[in-house]
Each structure stands twice: as C-alpha cells, then as structure tokens.
C-alpha cells in the first residue's frame, strides 16, 4: 500500500522547484519507463497495478485508485516511476547542436527532444527560460528520448558568443533552406513559439534560413516543432549525401 507521504512527494514533482530540491522526476506508462530504464536512469521508486514487469529496489503494487492519485495524466496508465535526475553532461563542441530560445510549450519541447533523438542530434542547448525538460508533460512527449539526448540549460547568449561554429537561425526572411548545403559541425537556433528568435540572439546568428511557403499565403508560420523537423531533415540530407 502506498503511503500519504509517498503520494505527497510524487505530486510535488509536478513543480520544478520540488524536482530540483529532490533531484527527482516522474515517468508514466510501461513504454516510457522501460525506455528510460534501458538508458540506465536510476529508479527511485516504482508503482504498478500489475505484478512483474519492471524490477526496482523500491517497488510497490498499488490499486488503480491509488495510482490515479499520484498520476499527472487525466487517466492514469498502469505504472508510474520516480527517476533520479542525472548529472548534466559537458557541452560538446562538435557535431550538430540545436539551441532553443525560450520554448515554452511542454509538448513542443518534448517533440523537439524526440526529433533530436531521431536525427542523431546528441546535444540540445536550452535558454534558462525554456520549459524544464523534466516537466511531466515533456517527459511523456519524449517517449524515452529524454535519456538519449544531452540537454543543458545555459545563458545561450554567452554560449553562442563563445562558439566558433556557424550559427543558423530559423527566420521568416531567411535563405531558402532547400537551396543551400550545411557543414557537419553547426548550430541551429529555434525561437519562441510566439516571437521567434529574440533580438539579442538574432545579432549572433551568422546565417538566417527559412522554410519556403508553397501553399496558402495567409498562413503566418509553422509550429516550432514542425519547423524543427523540416530543418533537421534538410540539414541531415545535406550532410549525409
């Protein structure tokens, strides 16, 4: 049986300050939990309505009602795990790096993390005002990719000032992405959902690129996760040919 103190701890992890205080985050559902565990993330505690499955030191069999009290989902899955937040990895200075400038929507961030995993981007650099990658909604949206992409929160202005790599930024008035080639080592900056790349960061962009519009000219812009998918696909096409 799960205790009130356990439920209190888990529900507190919905807030960033408690995730940072305890060094813990929550993943829900067999697939997400299995993917995170396979990448050697340490399980703090595991709760399931089913017997067997994931083996953890602190494992608890619970009822669906108990699980719902802990769950951040509208309808709880069959299992929930509390993981230890891993130590951040050092920043790499080679390869393709994605930089996020104030991405606020957890769903967008989760999708971008999955895209980085899919396209072999090992490193994701986030501004300090980007949504926390251990937000429960982000964790669920990544479907396990969270553990395979090194995510670092830094002052991106200082980071970009110090790099010697070319810095590409997504803009409405940039160069057609389909008409250029990209190097193996580069940085791609994606901006805020509503305002795009901030003025301060724009000054540090060495090349502006855009996804040309072929359809209805009244469509204002693409969703940032969708735009990231298209740009990463095109960059990889260029570097892998």
Short mmCIF file of C-alpha atoms in Angstrom, two decimals:
data_model
loop_
_atom_site.label_atom_id
_atom_site.label_comp_id
_atom_site.label_asym_id
_atom_site.label_seq_id
_atom_site.Cartn_x
_atom_site.Cartn_y
_atom_site.Cartn_z
CA UNK A 1 0.00 0.00 0.00
CA UNK A 2 1.25 3.44 -0.92
CA UNK A 3 1.66 5.96 1.91
CA UNK A 4 0.40 9.54 2.08
CA UNK A 5 3.99 10.80 2.25
CA UNK A 6 4.83 8.96 -0.99
CA UNK A 7 1.81 10.45 -2.74
CA UNK A 8 2.73 13.90 -1.42
CA UNK A 9 6.30 13.58 -2.70
CA UNK A 10 5.22 12.40 -6.14
CA UNK A 11 2.54 15.04 -6.64
CA UNK A 12 5.01 17.74 -5.57
CA UNK A 13 7.23 16.77 -8.51
CA UNK A 14 4.79 18.49 -10.84
CA UNK A 15 6.56 21.69 -9.80
CA UNK A 16 10.08 22.49 -10.96
CA UNK A 17 11.26 23.73 -7.54
CA UNK A 18 10.49 20.36 -5.95
CA UNK A 19 12.06 18.43 -8.84
CA UNK A 20 15.22 20.45 -8.26
CA UNK A 21 15.00 20.11 -4.47
CA UNK A 22 14.67 16.32 -4.52
CA UNK A 23 16.57 15.65 -7.77
CA UNK A 24 13.66 13.54 -9.00
CA UNK A 25 11.18 13.41 -11.89
CA UNK A 26 8.22 11.23 -12.91
CA UNK A 27 7.67 8.99 -15.94
CA UNK A 28 4.39 7.17 -16.59
CA UNK A 29 3.43 4.11 -18.60
CA UNK A 30 5.37 0.91 -19.40
CA UNK A 31 6.94 2.22 -22.64
CA UNK A 32 8.27 5.49 -21.18
CA UNK A 33 9.51 3.78 -18.02
CA UNK A 34 11.15 0.92 -19.93
CA UNK A 35 12.91 3.30 -22.35
CA UNK A 36 14.27 5.45 -19.51
CA UNK A 37 15.40 2.42 -17.53
CA UNK A 38 17.17 0.94 -20.57
CA UNK A 39 19.28 4.11 -20.74
CA UNK A 40 20.43 3.43 -17.16
CA UNK A 41 18.50 6.17 -15.44
CA UNK A 42 18.20 5.23 -11.78
CA UNK A 43 14.72 4.41 -10.48
CA UNK A 44 13.94 5.89 -7.08
CA UNK A 45 10.58 4.12 -6.74
CA UNK A 46 8.17 2.21 -8.95
CA UNK A 47 4.39 1.81 -8.65
CA UNK A 48 2.25 -0.55 -10.72
CA UNK A 49 -1.23 -2.03 -10.76
CA UNK A 50 0.25 -5.15 -12.36
CA UNK A 51 2.62 -7.72 -10.92
CA UNK A 52 6.02 -8.12 -12.56
CA UNK A 53 7.35 -6.04 -15.42
CA UNK A 54 9.95 -3.52 -14.23
CA UNK A 55 12.17 -4.71 -11.39
CA UNK A 56 13.13 -1.94 -8.97
CA UNK A 57 14.55 -1.85 -5.44
CA UNK A 58 11.60 0.17 -4.15
CA UNK A 59 8.68 -1.42 -5.97
CA UNK A 60 5.05 -1.11 -4.87
CA UNK A 61 1.91 -2.86 -6.03
CA UNK A 62 -0.95 -0.34 -5.98
CA UNK A 63 -4.60 -0.11 -6.95
CA UNK A 64 -5.78 1.90 -9.94
CA UNK A 65 -7.34 4.39 -7.50
CA UNK A 66 -4.02 4.86 -5.69
CA UNK A 67 -2.17 5.25 -8.97
CA UNK A 68 -4.64 7.90 -10.13
CA UNK A 69 -3.89 9.95 -7.01
CA UNK A 70 -0.22 10.06 -8.00
CA UNK A 71 -0.64 10.37 -11.75
CA UNK A 72 -0.23 13.59 -13.74
CA UNK A 73 -2.33 12.11 -16.53
CA UNK A 74 -6.08 12.63 -16.83
CA UNK A 75 -6.42 8.85 -16.83
CA UNK A 76 -3.55 7.04 -15.13
CA UNK A 77 -1.62 4.39 -17.05
CA UNK A 78 -0.79 1.06 -15.40
CA UNK A 79 2.50 2.18 -13.91
CA UNK A 80 4.45 5.19 -12.65
CA UNK A 81 8.13 5.53 -11.82
CA UNK A 82 10.11 8.18 -9.99
CA UNK A 83 13.59 8.61 -11.51
CA UNK A 84 16.70 10.36 -10.27
CA UNK A 85 17.65 13.36 -12.39
CA UNK A 86 21.06 12.53 -13.93
CA UNK A 87 24.07 14.82 -13.74
CA UNK A 88 24.29 17.06 -16.83
CA UNK A 89 26.91 16.08 -19.39
CA UNK A 90 29.63 18.51 -20.54
CA UNK A 91 28.87 20.56 -23.64
CA UNK A 92 30.32 19.12 -26.86
CA UNK A 93 31.89 21.49 -29.38
CA UNK A 94 31.45 19.27 -32.44
CA UNK A 95 28.55 17.88 -34.44
CA UNK A 96 25.11 19.36 -34.94
CA UNK A 97 23.63 21.13 -31.93
CA UNK A 98 20.10 22.51 -31.58
CA UNK A 99 19.66 25.63 -29.45
CA UNK A 100 16.23 26.63 -28.13
CA UNK A 101 15.44 30.28 -27.40
CA UNK A 102 12.56 30.44 -24.88
CA UNK A 103 10.47 27.46 -25.98
CA UNK A 104 7.55 27.46 -23.53
CA UNK A 105 5.16 24.69 -24.59
CA UNK A 106 5.97 21.32 -22.99
CA UNK A 107 4.56 19.43 -25.97
CA UNK A 108 6.83 21.33 -28.36
CA UNK A 109 9.89 20.72 -26.22
CA UNK A 110 9.09 17.02 -25.87
CA UNK A 111 8.64 16.66 -29.62
CA UNK A 112 11.89 18.53 -30.33
CA UNK A 113 13.76 16.19 -27.97
CA UNK A 114 12.33 13.20 -29.88
CA UNK A 115 13.36 14.83 -33.17
CA UNK A 116 16.91 15.32 -31.90
CA UNK A 117 16.99 11.64 -30.99
CA UNK A 118 15.62 10.62 -34.41
CA UNK A 119 18.05 12.77 -36.39
CA UNK A 120 21.08 11.87 -34.29
CA UNK A 121 21.47 15.24 -32.59
CA UNK A 122 23.25 14.29 -29.38
CA UNK A 123 23.06 17.70 -27.72
CA UNK A 124 20.23 20.17 -27.07
CA UNK A 125 21.08 23.55 -25.53
CA UNK A 126 18.19 25.44 -23.91
CA UNK A 127 17.88 29.01 -22.71
CA UNK A 128 17.21 29.29 -18.98
CA UNK A 129 13.63 30.42 -19.72
CA UNK A 130 12.85 27.36 -21.83
CA UNK A 131 10.44 24.87 -20.24
CA UNK A 132 12.07 22.36 -17.89
CA UNK A 133 12.78 19.09 -19.71
CA UNK A 134 11.71 17.13 -16.60
CA UNK A 135 8.24 18.67 -16.63
CA UNK A 136 5.87 15.64 -16.61
CA UNK A 137 4.28 16.70 -19.92
CA UNK A 138 7.70 16.96 -21.56
CA UNK A 139 8.77 13.56 -20.21
CA UNK A 140 5.66 11.92 -21.63
CA UNK A 141 6.04 13.64 -25.00
CA UNK A 142 9.65 12.45 -25.39
CA UNK A 143 8.63 8.76 -25.09
CA UNK A 144 12.06 7.87 -23.71
CA UNK A 145 14.20 10.07 -25.96
CA UNK A 146 14.88 12.29 -22.94
CA UNK A 147 17.57 9.86 -21.80
CA UNK A 148 19.35 9.73 -25.17
CA UNK A 149 19.81 13.48 -25.77
CA UNK A 150 22.14 15.55 -23.58
CA UNK A 151 20.11 18.59 -22.51
CA UNK A 152 21.79 21.61 -20.98
CA UNK A 153 20.27 24.87 -19.71
CA UNK A 154 22.64 27.80 -20.11
CA UNK A 155 22.85 31.50 -20.93
CA UNK A 156 22.58 30.93 -24.67
CA UNK A 157 23.85 34.43 -25.49
CA UNK A 158 27.19 33.64 -23.83
CA UNK A 159 27.21 30.15 -25.34
CA UNK A 160 26.76 31.48 -28.87
CA UNK A 161 29.33 34.24 -28.35
CA UNK A 162 31.95 31.68 -27.38
CA UNK A 163 31.41 29.18 -30.21
CA UNK A 164 33.43 29.11 -33.41
CA UNK A 165 30.78 27.06 -35.26
CA UNK A 166 28.44 28.57 -37.86
CA UNK A 167 25.12 29.56 -36.26
CA UNK A 168 21.96 29.07 -38.32
CA UNK A 169 18.69 30.60 -37.19
CA UNK A 170 15.12 29.98 -38.34
CA UNK A 171 13.51 33.18 -39.65
CA UNK A 172 10.67 34.09 -41.99
CA UNK A 173 13.04 36.18 -44.14
CA UNK A 174 16.00 33.82 -44.27
CA UNK A 175 17.62 31.99 -47.17
CA UNK A 176 15.67 29.11 -48.69
CA UNK A 177 16.79 26.01 -46.77
CA UNK A 178 16.36 23.85 -49.89
CA UNK A 179 18.95 25.87 -51.81
CA UNK A 180 21.94 25.51 -49.54
CA UNK A 181 24.34 22.98 -48.06
CA UNK A 182 25.28 22.57 -44.40
CA UNK A 183 28.51 21.53 -42.63
CA UNK A 184 28.76 18.58 -40.25
CA UNK A 185 29.54 20.87 -37.31
CA UNK A 186 26.94 23.59 -36.85
CA UNK A 187 24.35 25.14 -34.54
CA UNK A 188 20.66 25.52 -35.34
CA UNK A 189 18.70 28.07 -33.29
CA UNK A 190 14.92 27.77 -32.97
CA UNK A 191 12.93 30.61 -31.45
CA UNK A 192 9.95 31.14 -29.18
CA UNK A 193 6.50 29.98 -30.36
CA UNK A 194 5.03 33.48 -30.47
CA UNK A 195 8.00 35.78 -31.02
CA UNK A 196 10.62 33.71 -32.79
CA UNK A 197 14.34 34.23 -32.11
CA UNK A 198 14.87 37.13 -29.71
CA UNK A 199 16.59 40.32 -30.87
CA UNK A 200 19.65 39.70 -28.69
CA UNK A 201 20.19 36.23 -30.11
CA UNK A 202 19.39 37.33 -33.67
CA UNK A 203 22.51 39.51 -33.64
CA UNK A 204 24.63 36.41 -33.08
CA UNK A 205 23.16 34.40 -35.98
CA UNK A 206 25.66 34.01 -38.80
CA UNK A 207 23.12 32.73 -41.37
CA UNK A 208 19.35 33.08 -41.43
CA UNK A 209 17.41 30.25 -43.07
CA UNK A 210 13.73 29.73 -43.80
CA UNK A 211 11.28 27.08 -44.97
CA UNK A 212 9.66 28.50 -48.12
CA UNK A 213 5.90 28.69 -48.29
CA UNK A 214 4.21 26.94 -51.21
CA UNK A 215 0.56 27.00 -50.17
CA UNK A 216 -1.93 29.46 -48.72
CA UNK A 217 -0.14 32.80 -48.33
CA UNK A 218 -2.32 33.79 -45.37
CA UNK A 219 -0.74 31.12 -43.15
CA UNK A 220 1.50 33.05 -40.77
CA UNK A 221 4.04 30.45 -39.65
CA UNK A 222 4.76 26.82 -38.83
CA UNK A 223 4.63 25.30 -35.36
CA UNK A 224 8.18 25.38 -33.94
CA UNK A 225 8.37 21.58 -33.56
CA UNK A 226 7.19 21.09 -37.14
CA UNK A 227 9.73 23.63 -38.39
CA UNK A 228 12.47 21.89 -36.41
CA UNK A 229 11.58 18.57 -38.04
CA UNK A 230 11.80 20.02 -41.55
CA UNK A 231 15.07 21.86 -40.90
CA UNK A 232 16.76 18.88 -39.24
CA UNK A 233 15.67 16.65 -42.11
CA UNK A 234 17.15 19.05 -44.64
CA UNK A 235 20.38 19.54 -42.70
CA UNK A 236 20.84 15.77 -42.43
CA UNK A 237 20.06 15.31 -46.12
CA UNK A 238 22.82 17.78 -46.88
CA UNK A 239 25.45 16.30 -44.56
CA UNK A 240 24.71 12.64 -45.34
CA UNK A 241 24.74 12.83 -49.14
#
